[in-house]
């Protein structure tokens, strides 16, 4: 429980997030094309790339997450801009003033992000949205810590739950967003938001896990 | 699809540029490149009227900037809600101190971005109230009306809200009139061919040759059923039959009727459909007080049509009759 992630590594973490979105842009757009407009990857990649360009070396975790959140919120639009933008801004707020992120701070950051996504999106777990990856991932992180596991293994638990949550969206019928108009026809396809959310959470877990001192 | 564009990723910016050059008397740019305003906005002493949404629906949304209509519009990417900051800047551009009526359509992204913008506007002391259009009958059953999409009925909502504001109505009066307008309005669309987002490059839904999709949405959202293509007279009957039961539950005998093309359907065909629609409504005791036929709210190059009917009382008639001036809708008379 006493290992920490140095917040001076914040820029690297956010660059890792940008990279994973860029690498998966086509995949995300293709999946979105099955139940949405087909532009999820294009829009996400545009936002994360722009954020990557605005980062400056030496920014701490809170500032780097703030840059990412502001760009997504102010430049992307759609539903993903406000959801992910607010998510990262809330995480930035929870990280501000911390010299290092221990497991408790990390949990507070995740909860701040999750609460904001719930507040803005108004979705519930089971609606076939990014929340289906995010909510169980945060719960798994807390559960692992409560069970006495280390920061590192809690991150691994978060990762596994995010992927499992992503996969759970395959059998769900969309209740929110554009795919909800498809009703039963949305079943059988993963939710693109849950895929991108799982990618982001897994990258975050790997990036933090690798830098724990 | 052969297009008249430059860069598929720059269609919105290029369109805004051309639109601003073509309508210098009616509209003005703002500091935010994704916000356009009525040239005279903010109009002193008048409640501001704001809308916004994804692009690809011309004349909606910027085509309804002008006298007696909207004061500022937030412009999104193709079929993508504008970010919250664009709505916030639109509120700023429209507010004369009397508050702003934000009249928009029921889509997840728009709802989130308007909500965020309203929080920031409140910090600046701008009073914002909203009406969320949900006129599209096929998108949810009657007991879930709050989940329905907003479609071409938004044009009538802007007309009524814009007129109420121009007549000197308070923010609450503008909101009440616009809410009544949308509560009295029901719409249904039919798609006969799909559309393609330029940056995506291929259609993300298909309509088989010889078929039509009843209840299709403004972005190609699936409708209630796919049936063999009907004649205009049959199509009019099919569409009227879906919305008539709900219309008959709304008081009043007079109605405004709006028939809008979805982009690729010739205006000639809209009139062929309209003729049959008017007969059917009259057979069912609804007389047409004011018809609108044309491309009022499109979906890129989708083939098809939306039918919108608004039941009228005296207040709605007064608002509909008020002259207005914009690219998408102009009614002559003393303003």
Tab-separated table of C-alpha atoms in Angstrom, chain B residues 47 100-103 128-131 161 164 170-181:
chain	number	residue	atom	x	y	z
B	47	UNK	CA	-34.798	37.458	-24.838
B	100	UNK	CA	-31.612	33.108	-23.182
B	101	UNK	CA	-34.010	30.419	-24.375
B	102	UNK	CA	-31.979	27.435	-25.575
B	103	UNK	CA	-34.248	25.449	-27.916
B	128	UNK	CA	-30.708	30.110	-19.444
B	129	UNK	CA	-33.860	28.033	-19.794
B	130	UNK	CA	-34.354	25.190	-22.232
B	131	UNK	CA	-36.925	23.429	-24.348
B	161	UNK	CA	-40.056	30.814	-29.666
B	164	UNK	CA	-42.529	35.227	-28.856
B	170	UNK	CA	-40.228	37.378	-21.049
B	171	UNK	CA	-37.900	34.378	-20.822
B	172	UNK	CA	-40.638	32.349	-19.114
B	173	UNK	CA	-43.147	33.344	-21.808
B	174	UNK	CA	-40.753	32.416	-24.619
B	175	UNK	CA	-40.044	29.056	-22.980
B	176	UNK	CA	-43.756	28.380	-22.393
B	177	UNK	CA	-44.611	29.165	-26.026
B	178	UNK	CA	-41.774	27.054	-27.427
B	179	UNK	CA	-42.709	24.195	-25.096
B	180	UNK	CA	-46.332	24.401	-26.191
B	181	UNK	CA	-45.186	24.422	-29.818
